[in-house]
Coordinates of C-alpha atoms and ligand atoms in Angstrom, one line a residue:
X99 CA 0.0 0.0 0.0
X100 CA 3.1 2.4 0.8
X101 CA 4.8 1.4 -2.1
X102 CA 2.3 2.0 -4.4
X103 CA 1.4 5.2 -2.5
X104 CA 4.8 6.0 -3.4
X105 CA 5.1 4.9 -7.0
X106 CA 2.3 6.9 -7.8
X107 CA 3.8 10.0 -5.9
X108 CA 6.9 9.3 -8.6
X109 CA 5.0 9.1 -11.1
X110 CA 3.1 12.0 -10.8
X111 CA 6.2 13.8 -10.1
X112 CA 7.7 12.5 -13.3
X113 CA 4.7 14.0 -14.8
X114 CA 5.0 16.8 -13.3
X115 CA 9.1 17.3 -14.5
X116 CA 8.1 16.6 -17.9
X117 CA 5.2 18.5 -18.4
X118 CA 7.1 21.8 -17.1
X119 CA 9.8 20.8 -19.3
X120 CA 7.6 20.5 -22.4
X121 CA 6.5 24.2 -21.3
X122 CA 9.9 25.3 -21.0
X123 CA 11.2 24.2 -24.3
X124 CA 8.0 25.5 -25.5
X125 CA 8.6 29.0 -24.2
X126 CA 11.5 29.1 -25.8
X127 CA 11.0 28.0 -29.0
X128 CA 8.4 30.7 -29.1
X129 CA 10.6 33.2 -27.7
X130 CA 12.8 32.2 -30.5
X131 CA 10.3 32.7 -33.2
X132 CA 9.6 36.7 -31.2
X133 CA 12.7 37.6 -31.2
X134 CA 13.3 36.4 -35.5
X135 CA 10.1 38.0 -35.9
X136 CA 11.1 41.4 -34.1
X137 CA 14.7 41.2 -35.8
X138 CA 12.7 41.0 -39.1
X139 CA 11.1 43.9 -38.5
X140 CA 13.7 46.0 -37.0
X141 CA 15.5 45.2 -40.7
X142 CA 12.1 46.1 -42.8
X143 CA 12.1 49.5 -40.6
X144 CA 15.3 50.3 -41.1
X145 CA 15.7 49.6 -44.6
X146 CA 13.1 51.7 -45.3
X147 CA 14.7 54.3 -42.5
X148 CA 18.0 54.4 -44.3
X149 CA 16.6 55.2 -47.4
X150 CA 19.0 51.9 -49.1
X151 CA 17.8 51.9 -52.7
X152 CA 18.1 48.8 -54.7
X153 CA 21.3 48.6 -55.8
X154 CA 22.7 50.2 -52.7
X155 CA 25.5 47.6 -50.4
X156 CA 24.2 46.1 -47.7
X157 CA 27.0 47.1 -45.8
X158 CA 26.9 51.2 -46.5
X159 CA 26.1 51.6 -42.5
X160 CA 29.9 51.2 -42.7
X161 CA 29.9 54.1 -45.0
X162 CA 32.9 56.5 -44.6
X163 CA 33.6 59.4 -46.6
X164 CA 36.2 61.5 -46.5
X165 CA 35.8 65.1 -48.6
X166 CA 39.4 67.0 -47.7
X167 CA 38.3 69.9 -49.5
X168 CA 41.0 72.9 -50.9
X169 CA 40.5 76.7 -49.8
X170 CA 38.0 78.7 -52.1
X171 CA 36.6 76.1 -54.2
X172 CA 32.5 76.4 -53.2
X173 CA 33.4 73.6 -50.3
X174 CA 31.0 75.1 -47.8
X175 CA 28.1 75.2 -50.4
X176 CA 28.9 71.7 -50.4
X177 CA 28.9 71.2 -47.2
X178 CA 25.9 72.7 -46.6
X179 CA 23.8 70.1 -48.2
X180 CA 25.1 67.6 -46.5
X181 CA 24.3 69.3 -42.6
X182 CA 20.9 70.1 -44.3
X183 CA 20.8 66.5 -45.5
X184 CA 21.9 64.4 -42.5
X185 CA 19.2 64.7 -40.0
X186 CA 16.8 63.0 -43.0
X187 CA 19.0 60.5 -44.4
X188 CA 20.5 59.3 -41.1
X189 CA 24.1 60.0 -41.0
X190 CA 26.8 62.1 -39.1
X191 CA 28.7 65.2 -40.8
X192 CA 31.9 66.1 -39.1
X193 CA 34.5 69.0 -39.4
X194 CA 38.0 68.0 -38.8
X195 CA 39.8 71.1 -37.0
X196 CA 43.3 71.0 -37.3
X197 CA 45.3 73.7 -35.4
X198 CA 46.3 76.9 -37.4
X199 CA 44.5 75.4 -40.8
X200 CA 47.3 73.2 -41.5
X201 CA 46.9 70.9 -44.1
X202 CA 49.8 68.3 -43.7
X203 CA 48.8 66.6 -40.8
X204 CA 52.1 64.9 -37.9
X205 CA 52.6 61.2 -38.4
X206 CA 50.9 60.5 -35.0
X207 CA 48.3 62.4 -35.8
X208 CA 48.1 60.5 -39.4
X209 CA 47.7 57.6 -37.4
X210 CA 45.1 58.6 -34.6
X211 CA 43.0 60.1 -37.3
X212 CA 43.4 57.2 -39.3
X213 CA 42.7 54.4 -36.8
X214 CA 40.3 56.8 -34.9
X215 CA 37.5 57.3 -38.2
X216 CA 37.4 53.6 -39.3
X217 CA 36.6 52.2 -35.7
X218 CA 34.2 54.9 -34.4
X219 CA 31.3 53.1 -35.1
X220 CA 28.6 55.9 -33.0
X221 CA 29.3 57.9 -35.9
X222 CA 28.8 55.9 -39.0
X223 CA 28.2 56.4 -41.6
X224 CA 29.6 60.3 -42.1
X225 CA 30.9 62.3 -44.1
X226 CA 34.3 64.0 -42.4
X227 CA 35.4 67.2 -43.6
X228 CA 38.4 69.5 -43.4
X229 CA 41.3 71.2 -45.1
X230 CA 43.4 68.5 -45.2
X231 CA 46.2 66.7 -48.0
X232 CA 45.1 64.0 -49.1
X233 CA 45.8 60.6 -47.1
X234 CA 46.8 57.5 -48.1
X235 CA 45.1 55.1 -45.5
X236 CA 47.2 51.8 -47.0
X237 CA 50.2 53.0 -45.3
X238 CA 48.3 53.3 -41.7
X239 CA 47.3 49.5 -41.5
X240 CA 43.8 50.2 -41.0
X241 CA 41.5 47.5 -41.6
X242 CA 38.6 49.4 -43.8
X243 CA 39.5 52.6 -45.8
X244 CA 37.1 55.8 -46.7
X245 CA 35.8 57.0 -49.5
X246 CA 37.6 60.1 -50.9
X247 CA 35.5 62.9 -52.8
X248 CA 36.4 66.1 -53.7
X249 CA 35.7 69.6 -55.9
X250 CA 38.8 71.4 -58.1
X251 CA 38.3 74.9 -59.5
X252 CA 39.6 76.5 -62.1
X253 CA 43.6 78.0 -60.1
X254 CA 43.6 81.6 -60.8
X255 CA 39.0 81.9 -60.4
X256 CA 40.5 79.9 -57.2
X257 CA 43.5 82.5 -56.5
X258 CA 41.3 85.9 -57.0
X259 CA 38.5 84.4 -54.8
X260 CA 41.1 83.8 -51.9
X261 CA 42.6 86.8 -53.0
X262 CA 39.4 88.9 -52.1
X263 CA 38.4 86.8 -49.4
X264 CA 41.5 87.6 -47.5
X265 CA 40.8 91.4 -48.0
X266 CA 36.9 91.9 -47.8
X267 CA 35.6 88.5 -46.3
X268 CA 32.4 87.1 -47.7
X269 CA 28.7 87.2 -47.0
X270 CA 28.9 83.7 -45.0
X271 CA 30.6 85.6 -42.1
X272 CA 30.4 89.0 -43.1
X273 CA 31.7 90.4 -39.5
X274 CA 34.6 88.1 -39.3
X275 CA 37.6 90.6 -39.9
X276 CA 40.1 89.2 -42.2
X277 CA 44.0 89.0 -42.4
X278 CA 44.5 91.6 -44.9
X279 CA 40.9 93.3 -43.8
X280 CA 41.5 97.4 -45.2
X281 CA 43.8 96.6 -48.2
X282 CA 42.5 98.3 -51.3
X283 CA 44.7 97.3 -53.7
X284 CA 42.9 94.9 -56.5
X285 CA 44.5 92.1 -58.1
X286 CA 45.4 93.4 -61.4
X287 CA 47.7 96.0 -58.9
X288 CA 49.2 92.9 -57.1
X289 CA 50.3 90.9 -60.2
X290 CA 51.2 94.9 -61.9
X291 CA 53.7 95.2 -59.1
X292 CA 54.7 91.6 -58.0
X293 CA 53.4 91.6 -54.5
X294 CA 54.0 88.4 -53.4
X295 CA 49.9 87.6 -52.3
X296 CA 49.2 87.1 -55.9
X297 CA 52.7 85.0 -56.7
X298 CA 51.6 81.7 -58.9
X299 CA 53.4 79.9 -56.7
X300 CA 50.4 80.7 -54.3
X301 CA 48.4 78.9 -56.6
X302 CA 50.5 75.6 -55.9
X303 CA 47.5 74.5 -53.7
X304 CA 45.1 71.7 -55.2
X305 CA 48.0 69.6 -57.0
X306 CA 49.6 69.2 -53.5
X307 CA 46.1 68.5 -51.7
X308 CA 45.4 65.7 -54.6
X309 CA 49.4 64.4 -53.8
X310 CA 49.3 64.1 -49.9
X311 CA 51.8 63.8 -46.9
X312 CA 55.1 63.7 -49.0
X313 CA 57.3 66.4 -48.7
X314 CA 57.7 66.4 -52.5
X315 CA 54.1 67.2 -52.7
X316 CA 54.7 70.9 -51.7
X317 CA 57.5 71.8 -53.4
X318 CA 56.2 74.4 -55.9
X319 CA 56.2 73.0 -59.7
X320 CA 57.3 69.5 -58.8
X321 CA 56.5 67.5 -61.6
X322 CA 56.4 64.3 -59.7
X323 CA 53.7 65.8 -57.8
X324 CA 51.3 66.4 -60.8
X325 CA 51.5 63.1 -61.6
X326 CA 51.0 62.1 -58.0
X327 CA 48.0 64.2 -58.2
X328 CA 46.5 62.8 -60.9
X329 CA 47.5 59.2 -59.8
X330 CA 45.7 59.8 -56.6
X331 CA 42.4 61.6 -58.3
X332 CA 41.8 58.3 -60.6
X333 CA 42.7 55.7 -58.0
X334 CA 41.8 56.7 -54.4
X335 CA 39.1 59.0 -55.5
X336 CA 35.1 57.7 -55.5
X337 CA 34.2 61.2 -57.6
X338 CA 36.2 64.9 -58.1
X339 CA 33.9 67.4 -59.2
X340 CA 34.7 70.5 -60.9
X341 CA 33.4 73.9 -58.9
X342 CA 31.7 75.1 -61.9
X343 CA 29.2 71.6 -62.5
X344 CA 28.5 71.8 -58.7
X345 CA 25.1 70.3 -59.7
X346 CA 26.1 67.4 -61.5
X347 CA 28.8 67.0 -58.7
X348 CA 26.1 66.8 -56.4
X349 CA 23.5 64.9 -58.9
X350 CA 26.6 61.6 -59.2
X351 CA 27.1 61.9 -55.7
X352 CA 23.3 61.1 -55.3
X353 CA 23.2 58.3 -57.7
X354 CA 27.0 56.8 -56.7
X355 CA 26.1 56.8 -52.6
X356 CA 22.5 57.3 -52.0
X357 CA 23.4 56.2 -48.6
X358 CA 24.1 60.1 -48.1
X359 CA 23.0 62.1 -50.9
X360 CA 19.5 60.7 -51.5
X361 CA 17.4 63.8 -52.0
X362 CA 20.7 66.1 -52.4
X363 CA 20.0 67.2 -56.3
X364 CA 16.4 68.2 -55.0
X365 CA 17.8 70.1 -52.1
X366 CA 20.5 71.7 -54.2
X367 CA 17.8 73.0 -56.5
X368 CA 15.2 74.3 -54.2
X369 CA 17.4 76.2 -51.3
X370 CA 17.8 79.1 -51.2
X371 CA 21.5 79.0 -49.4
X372 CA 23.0 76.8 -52.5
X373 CA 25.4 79.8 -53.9
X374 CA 25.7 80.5 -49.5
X375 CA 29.2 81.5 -49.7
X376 CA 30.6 84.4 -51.9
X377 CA 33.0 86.5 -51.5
X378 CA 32.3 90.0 -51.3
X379 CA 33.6 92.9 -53.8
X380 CA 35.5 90.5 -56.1
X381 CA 36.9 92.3 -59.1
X382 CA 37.6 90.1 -62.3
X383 CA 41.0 90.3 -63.1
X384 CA 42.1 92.0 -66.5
X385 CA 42.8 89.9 -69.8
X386 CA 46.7 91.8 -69.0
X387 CA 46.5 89.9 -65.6
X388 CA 45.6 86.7 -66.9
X389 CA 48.0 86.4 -70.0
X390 CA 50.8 87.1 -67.0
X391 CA 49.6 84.3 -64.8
X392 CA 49.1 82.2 -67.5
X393 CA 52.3 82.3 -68.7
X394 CA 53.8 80.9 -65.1
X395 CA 54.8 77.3 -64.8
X396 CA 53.0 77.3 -62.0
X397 CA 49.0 78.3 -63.9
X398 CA 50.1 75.8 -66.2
X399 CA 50.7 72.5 -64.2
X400 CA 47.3 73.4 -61.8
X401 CA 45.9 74.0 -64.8
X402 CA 46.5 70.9 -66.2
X403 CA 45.7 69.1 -63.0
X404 CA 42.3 71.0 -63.5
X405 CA 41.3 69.7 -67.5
X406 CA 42.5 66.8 -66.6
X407 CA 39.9 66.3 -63.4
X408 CA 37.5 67.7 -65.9
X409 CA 37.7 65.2 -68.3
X410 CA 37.7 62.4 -66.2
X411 CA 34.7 64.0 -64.5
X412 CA 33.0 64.8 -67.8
X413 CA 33.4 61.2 -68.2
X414 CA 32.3 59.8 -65.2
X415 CA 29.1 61.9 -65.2
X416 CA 28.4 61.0 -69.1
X417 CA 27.7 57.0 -67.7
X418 CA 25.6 58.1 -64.7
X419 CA 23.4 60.9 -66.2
X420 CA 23.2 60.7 -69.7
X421 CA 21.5 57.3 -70.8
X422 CA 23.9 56.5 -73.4
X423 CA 22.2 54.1 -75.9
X424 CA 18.7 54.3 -76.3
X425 CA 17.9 56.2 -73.1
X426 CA 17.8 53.2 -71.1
X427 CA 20.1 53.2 -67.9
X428 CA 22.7 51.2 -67.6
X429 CA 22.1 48.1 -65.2
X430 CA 24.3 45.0 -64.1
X431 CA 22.8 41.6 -62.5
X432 CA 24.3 38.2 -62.1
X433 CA 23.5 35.3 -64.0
X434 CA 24.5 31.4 -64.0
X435 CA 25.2 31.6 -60.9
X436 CA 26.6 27.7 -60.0
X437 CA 26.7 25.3 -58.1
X438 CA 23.0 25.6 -57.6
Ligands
LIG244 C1 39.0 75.4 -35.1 O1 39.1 75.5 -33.7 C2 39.6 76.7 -33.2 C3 39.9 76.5 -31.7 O2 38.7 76.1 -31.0 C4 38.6 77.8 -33.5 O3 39.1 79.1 -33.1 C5 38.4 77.9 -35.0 O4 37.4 78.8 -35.4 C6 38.0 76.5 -35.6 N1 38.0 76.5 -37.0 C7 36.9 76.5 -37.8 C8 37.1 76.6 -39.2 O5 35.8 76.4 -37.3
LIG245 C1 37.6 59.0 -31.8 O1 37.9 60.3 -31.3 C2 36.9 60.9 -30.5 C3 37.4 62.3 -30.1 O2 38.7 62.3 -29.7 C4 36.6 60.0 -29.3 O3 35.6 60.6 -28.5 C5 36.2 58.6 -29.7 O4 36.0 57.8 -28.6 C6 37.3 58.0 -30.7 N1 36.8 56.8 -31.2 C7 37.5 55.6 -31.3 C8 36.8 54.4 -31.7 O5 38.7 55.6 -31.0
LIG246 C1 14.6 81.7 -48.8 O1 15.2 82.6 -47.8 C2 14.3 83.5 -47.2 C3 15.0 84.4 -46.2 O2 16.3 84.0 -46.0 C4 13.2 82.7 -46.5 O3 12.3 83.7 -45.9 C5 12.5 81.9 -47.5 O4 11.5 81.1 -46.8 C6 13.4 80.9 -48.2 N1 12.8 80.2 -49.2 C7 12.9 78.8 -49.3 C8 12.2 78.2 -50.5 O5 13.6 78.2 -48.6

């Protein structure tokens, strides 16, 4: 009688262990299919958040881009649509301040910035922005590397704005007193009486920002650095735009990393801030003025830095926004794809 008393309190207890187990593994195989289900919608969301078109990686949240733009060359226009943009499309825009405005950055600080912009994940993707040379990320052992964009302007348009803007300012800061705030004298006057603030060597500015970090870079007229220049602008750049196509700069931009720009050419279009940043009482320089400048060794190798941008830009834009044959855009897709 106590034995079978007790055999059936085992039982039941056996019972018992299994049927909570059962519950248990139930629990969590529905707690399993909550937590796919949720992880399937945070994806839906945020696809749709992130604005990822088609075509766009699946691995742009990695996204960043590196724009080192050059003095006087409609950067903060630029810049401007992409503040106005990131709140929308859902990425960080950041301004690299480096004392004094210096554009060759120390080695340590090469490296800091280097390791310091591919691991911060809080802030990708972004867009980072300053007055910096351009830097080669394969010599600082990082494990991802940017994407490089920038703008090039025609050298002397590029020298008379910076010209003007050290003397009168412009109407992005208008109380900001300048360096050489109260000088009257106009270009044509400089280059007439060889003041050294309108030298062509000044103009020795976006070849060394396209070279980089070497020290033969900024050596006025290098040769090797034109070539360094344009080496750089065709193989570590995604897109160089020139100043004066600041539309269709902004239009590839769109169609290349959506990621960021969806929406820009819109934007571009229907602010009001797009020309934001002019320089105030800028006198053209006479056809006197720019035969002299022309003539410098100086005007000529920028200058062929510039056409040569220009063309490859020209390019560039030609397979993005003119539909080539037929009008129908160009697409790519895989096919016998194997083993199946
Ligand atoms: C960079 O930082 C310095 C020091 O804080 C500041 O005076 C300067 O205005 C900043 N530069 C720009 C372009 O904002
Ligand atoms: C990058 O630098 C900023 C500013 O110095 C710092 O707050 C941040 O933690 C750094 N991120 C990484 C991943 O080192
Ligand atoms: C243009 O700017 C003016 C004043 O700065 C502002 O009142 C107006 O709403 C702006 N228009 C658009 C379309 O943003």
């Amino acid at each position: 009688m106590l034995n079978i008393h007790k055999l059936w309190l085992f039982s039941s207890l056996c019972v018992i262990v299994i049927v909570v187990l059962y519950f248990q593994s139930e629990i969590t195989r529905l707690e399993e299919a909550y937590r796919k289900l949720e992880y399937k919608l945070v994806q839906s969301h945020s696809d749709s958040r992130q604005f990822t078109s088609k075509d766009a990686l699946k691995d742009d949240d990695d996204l960043v881009v590196i724009y080192n733009r050059v003095p006087k060359t409609g950067s903060t226009s630029f810049v401007g649509v992409a503040y106005d943009l990131c709140k929308k499309n859902h990425f960080k825009v950041l301004h690299i301040n480096i004392t004094a405005n210096m554009h060759v950055m120390s080695l340590s600080n090469q490296y800091k910035f280097a390791q310091n912009v591919t691991k911060w994940q809080e802030m990708k993707p972004a867009l980072y922005h300053g007055h910096m040379a351009f830097l080669n990320f394969e010599r600082l052992g990082t494990s991802s590397k940017p994407i490089f964009i920038n703008l090039i302007r025609k050298p002397l348009d590029r020298l008379v704005s910076y010209y003007y803007f050290l003397r009168h300012g412009d109407n992005f800061r208008p109380h900001l007193v300048r360096k050489k705030h109260g000088d009257k004298m106009t270009f044509d006057e400089c280059v007439e009486k060889g003041q050294p603030d309108c030298d062509p060597n000044n103009m020795w500015l976006q070849v060394p920002f396209f070279c980089g970090h070497a020290a033969e870079c900024w050596k006025p007229g290098s040769p090797w650095a034109l070539q360094q220049a344009k080496h750089n602008l065709v193989n570590h750049y995604l897109v160089v735009g020139v100043t004066e196509e600041m539309l269709d700069f902004i239009s590839v931009l769109e169609a290349s990393l959506p990621r960021l720009f969806k929406g820009a050419t819109e934007h571009y279009l229907n602010s009001n801030k797009s020309h934001l940043r002019q320089t105030s009482s800028k006198i053209d320089p006479s056809q006197r003025t720019i035969d002299k400048i022309q003539q410098s060794t100086i005007w000529k190798m920028e200058n062929d830095l510039y056409e040569f941008a220009l063309e490859h830009f020209k390019f560039v834009k030609k397979k993005i926004l003119l539909r080539e044959t037929n009008s129908v855009p160009q697409v790519f897709f895989y096919e016998k794809i194997r083993p199946k």
